[in-house]
Tab-separated table of C-alpha atoms in Angstrom:
chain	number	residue	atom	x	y	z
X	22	UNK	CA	-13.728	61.371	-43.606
X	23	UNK	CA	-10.594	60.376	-41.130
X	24	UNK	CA	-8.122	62.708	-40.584
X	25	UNK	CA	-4.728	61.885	-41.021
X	26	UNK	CA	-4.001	62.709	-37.294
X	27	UNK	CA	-7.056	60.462	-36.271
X	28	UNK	CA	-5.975	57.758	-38.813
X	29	UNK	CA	-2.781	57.815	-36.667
X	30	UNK	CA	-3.761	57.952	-33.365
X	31	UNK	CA	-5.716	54.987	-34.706
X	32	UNK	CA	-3.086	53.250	-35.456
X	33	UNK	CA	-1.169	54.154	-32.561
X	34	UNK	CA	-3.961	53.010	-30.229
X	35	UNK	CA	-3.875	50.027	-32.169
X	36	UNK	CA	-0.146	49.222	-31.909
X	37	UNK	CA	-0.364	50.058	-28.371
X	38	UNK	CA	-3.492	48.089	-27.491
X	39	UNK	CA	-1.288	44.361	-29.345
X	40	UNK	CA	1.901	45.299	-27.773
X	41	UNK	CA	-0.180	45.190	-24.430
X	42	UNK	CA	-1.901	41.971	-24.993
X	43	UNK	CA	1.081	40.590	-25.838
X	44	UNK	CA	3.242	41.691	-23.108
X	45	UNK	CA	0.590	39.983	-21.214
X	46	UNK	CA	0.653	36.710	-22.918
X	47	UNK	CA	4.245	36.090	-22.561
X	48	UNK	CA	3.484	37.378	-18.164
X	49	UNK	CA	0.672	34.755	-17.893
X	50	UNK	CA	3.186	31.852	-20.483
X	51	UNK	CA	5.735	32.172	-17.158
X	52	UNK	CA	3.854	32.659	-14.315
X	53	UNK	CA	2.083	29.556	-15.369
X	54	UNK	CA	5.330	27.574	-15.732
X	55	UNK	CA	6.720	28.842	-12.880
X	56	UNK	CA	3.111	27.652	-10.582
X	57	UNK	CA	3.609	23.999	-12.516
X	58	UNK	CA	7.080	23.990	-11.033
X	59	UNK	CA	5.657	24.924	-7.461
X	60	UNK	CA	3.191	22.571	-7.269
X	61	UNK	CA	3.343	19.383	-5.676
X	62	UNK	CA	1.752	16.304	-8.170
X	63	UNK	CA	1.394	14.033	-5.131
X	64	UNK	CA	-1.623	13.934	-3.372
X	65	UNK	CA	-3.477	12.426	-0.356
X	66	UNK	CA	-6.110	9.896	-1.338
X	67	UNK	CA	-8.639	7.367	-0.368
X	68	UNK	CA	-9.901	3.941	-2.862
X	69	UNK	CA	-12.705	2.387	-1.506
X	70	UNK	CA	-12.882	-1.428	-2.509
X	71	UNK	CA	-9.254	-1.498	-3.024
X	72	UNK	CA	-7.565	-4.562	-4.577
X	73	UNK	CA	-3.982	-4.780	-5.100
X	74	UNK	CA	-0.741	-6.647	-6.035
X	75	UNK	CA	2.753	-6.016	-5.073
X	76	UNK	CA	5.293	-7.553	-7.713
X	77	UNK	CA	8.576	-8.922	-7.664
X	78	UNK	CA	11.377	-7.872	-9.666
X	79	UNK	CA	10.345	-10.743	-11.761
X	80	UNK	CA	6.991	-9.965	-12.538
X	81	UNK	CA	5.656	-12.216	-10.452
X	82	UNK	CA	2.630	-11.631	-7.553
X	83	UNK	CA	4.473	-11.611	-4.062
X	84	UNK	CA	1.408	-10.745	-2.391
X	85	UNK	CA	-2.119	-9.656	-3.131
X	86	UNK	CA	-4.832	-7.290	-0.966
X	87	UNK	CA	-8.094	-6.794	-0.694
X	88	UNK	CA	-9.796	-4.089	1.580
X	89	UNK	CA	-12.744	-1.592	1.990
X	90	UNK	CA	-11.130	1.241	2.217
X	91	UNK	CA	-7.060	2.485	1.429
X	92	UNK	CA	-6.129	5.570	2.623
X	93	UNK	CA	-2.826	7.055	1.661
X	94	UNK	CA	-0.682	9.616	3.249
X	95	UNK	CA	1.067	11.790	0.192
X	96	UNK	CA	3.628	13.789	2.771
X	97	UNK	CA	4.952	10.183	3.954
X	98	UNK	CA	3.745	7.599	1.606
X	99	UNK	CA	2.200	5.615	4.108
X	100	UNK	CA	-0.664	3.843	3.256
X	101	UNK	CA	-3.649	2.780	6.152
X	102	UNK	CA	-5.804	-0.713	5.355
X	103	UNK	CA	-9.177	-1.373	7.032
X	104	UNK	CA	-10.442	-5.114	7.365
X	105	UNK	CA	-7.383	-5.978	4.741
X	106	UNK	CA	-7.199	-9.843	3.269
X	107	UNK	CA	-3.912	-10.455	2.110
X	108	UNK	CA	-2.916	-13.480	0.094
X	109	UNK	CA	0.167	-14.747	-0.147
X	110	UNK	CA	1.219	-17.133	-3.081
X	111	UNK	CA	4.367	-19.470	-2.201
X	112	UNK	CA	4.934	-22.320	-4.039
X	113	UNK	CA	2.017	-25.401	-3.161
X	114	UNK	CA	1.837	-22.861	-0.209
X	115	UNK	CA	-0.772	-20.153	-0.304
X	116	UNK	CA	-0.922	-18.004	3.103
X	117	UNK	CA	-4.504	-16.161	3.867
X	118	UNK	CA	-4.145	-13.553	6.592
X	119	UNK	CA	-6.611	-10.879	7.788
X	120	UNK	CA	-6.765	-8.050	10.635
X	121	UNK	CA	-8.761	-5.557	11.480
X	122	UNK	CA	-6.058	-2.827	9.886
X	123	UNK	CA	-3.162	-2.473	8.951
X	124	UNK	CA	-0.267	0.072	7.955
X	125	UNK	CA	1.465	-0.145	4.772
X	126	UNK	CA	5.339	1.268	4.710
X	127	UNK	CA	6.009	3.576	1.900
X	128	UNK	CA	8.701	0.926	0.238
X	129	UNK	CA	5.554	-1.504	0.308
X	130	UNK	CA	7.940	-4.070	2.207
X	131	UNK	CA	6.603	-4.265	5.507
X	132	UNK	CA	2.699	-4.396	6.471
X	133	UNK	CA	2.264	-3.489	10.179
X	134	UNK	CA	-1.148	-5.794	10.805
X	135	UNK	CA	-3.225	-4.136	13.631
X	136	UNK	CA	-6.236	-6.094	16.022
X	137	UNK	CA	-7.055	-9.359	15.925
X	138	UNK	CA	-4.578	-11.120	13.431
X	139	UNK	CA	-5.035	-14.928	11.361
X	140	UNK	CA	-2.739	-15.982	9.881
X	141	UNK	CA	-3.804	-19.719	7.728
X	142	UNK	CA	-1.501	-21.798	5.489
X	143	UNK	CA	-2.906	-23.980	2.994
X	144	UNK	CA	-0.576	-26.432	0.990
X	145	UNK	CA	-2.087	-27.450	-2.287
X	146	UNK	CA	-0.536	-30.994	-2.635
X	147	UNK	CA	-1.665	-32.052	0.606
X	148	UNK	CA	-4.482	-30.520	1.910
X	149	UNK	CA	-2.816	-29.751	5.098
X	150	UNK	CA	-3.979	-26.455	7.088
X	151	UNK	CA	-2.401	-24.391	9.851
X	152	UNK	CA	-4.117	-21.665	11.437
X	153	UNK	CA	-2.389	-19.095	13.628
X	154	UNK	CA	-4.619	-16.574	15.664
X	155	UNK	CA	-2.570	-13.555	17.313
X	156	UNK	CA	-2.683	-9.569	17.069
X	157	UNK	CA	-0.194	-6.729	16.082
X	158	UNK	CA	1.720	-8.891	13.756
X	159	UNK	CA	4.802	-7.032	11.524
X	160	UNK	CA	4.615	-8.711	8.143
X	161	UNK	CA	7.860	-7.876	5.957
X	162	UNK	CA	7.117	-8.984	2.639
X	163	UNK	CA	10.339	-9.803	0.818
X	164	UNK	CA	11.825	-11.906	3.336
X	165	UNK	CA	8.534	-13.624	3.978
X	166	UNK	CA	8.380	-13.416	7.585
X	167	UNK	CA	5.974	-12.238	9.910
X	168	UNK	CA	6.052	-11.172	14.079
X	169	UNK	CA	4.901	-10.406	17.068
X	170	UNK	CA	5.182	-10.260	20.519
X	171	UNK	CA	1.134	-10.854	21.715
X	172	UNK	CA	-0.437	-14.326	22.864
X	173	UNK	CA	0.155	-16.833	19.869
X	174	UNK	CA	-2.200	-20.080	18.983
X	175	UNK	CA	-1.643	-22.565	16.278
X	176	UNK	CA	-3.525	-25.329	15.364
X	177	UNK	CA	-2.832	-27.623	13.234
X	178	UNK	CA	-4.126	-31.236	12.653
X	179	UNK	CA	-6.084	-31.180	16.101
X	180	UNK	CA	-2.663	-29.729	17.520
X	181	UNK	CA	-2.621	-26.717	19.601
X	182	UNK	CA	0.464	-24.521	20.778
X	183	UNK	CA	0.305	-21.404	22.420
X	184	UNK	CA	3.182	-18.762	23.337
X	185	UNK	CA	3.476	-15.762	23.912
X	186	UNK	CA	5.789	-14.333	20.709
X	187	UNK	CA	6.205	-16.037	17.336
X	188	UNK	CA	8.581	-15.593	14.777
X	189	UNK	CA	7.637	-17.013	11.482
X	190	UNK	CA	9.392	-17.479	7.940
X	191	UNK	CA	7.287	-18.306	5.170
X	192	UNK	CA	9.709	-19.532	3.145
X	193	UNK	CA	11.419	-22.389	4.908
X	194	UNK	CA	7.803	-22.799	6.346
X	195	UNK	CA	8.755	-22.794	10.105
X	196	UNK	CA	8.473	-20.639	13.484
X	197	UNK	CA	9.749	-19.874	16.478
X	198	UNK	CA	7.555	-19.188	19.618
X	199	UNK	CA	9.123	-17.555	22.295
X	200	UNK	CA	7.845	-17.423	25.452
X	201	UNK	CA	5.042	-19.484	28.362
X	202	UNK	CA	5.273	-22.630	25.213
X	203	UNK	CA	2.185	-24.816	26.026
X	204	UNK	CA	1.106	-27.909	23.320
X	205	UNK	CA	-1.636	-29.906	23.591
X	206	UNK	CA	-1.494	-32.437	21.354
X	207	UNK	CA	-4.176	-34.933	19.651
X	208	UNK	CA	-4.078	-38.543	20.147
X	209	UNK	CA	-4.670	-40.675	16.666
């Protein structure tokens, strides 16, 4: 048989050994909460056969990517492209370009286009083509307008120009070349 001074050290043992473990709960409840505060949800990451499409406010595709490999920078929100294919979709007009890499902003508006740079233009309705070979091209996607300051050819219909410097808007589907202009153009 239990003593009664046993029985209530027992007890007392027993009182003492919940109060404890609760105590404890309630520590672990905010340090917990307080670590989920702390902790920072964005993180650096890589997607290896990345495709992608950047929306309007609309809904509708303002451009599309493809690429072997995204990278993305959490601290800035930069993202890096190797080999990327972007497709633009405008109208009858539907703009291919590819690089050899290229920097994403972390608004998504402008696409810094790295290398060797082509730019081609295909209109639906007619069939026509226009390529544009270059490098380091600055593509800002809202406006629709692309630039750069390196050696410039387009061809187009057995046309050739080259420059040094192009400007070029998508939209109203012209450009500006802007310096050493030389054309050489076909005979029909």
């Amino acid at each position: 048989m239990i003593t009664r001074k046993t029985r209530r050290g027992i007890i007392l043992l027993s009182l003492l050994a919940l109060l404890t473990w609760i105590l404890s709960e309630q520590q672990s409840h905010q340090d917990t909460n307080g670590q989920a505060a702390r902790i920072d949800t964005r993180l650096n990451y890589a997607l290896y056969e990345f495709k992608g499409r950047l929306l309007d406010d609309a809904g509708g595709i303002k451009l599309e990517i493809d690429s072997p490999l995204l990278r993305n920078d959490a601290d800035s929100g930069v993202g890096t492209v190797e080999a990327p294919e972007l497709h633009i979709l405008q109208d009858q007009e539907q703009w291919y370009i590819t690089a050899e890499s290229a920097i994403i902003t972390a608004d998504r508006e402008q696409v810094s286009l790295a290398g060797e740079v082509n730019l081609t233009r295909r209109n639906q309705v007619t069939g026509e083509v226009m390529e544009i070979d270059t490098s380091d091209v600055l593509l800002n996607v809202t406006p629709r307008t692309a630039e750069t300051r390196a050696r410039v050819t387009i061809t187009q219909a057995g046309d050739r120009l080259d420059a040094v410097g192009m400007n070029l808007d998508m939209i109203n589907d012209s450009y500006e070349l802007l310096d050493d202009v030389r054309a050489h153009y076909e005979v029909p």
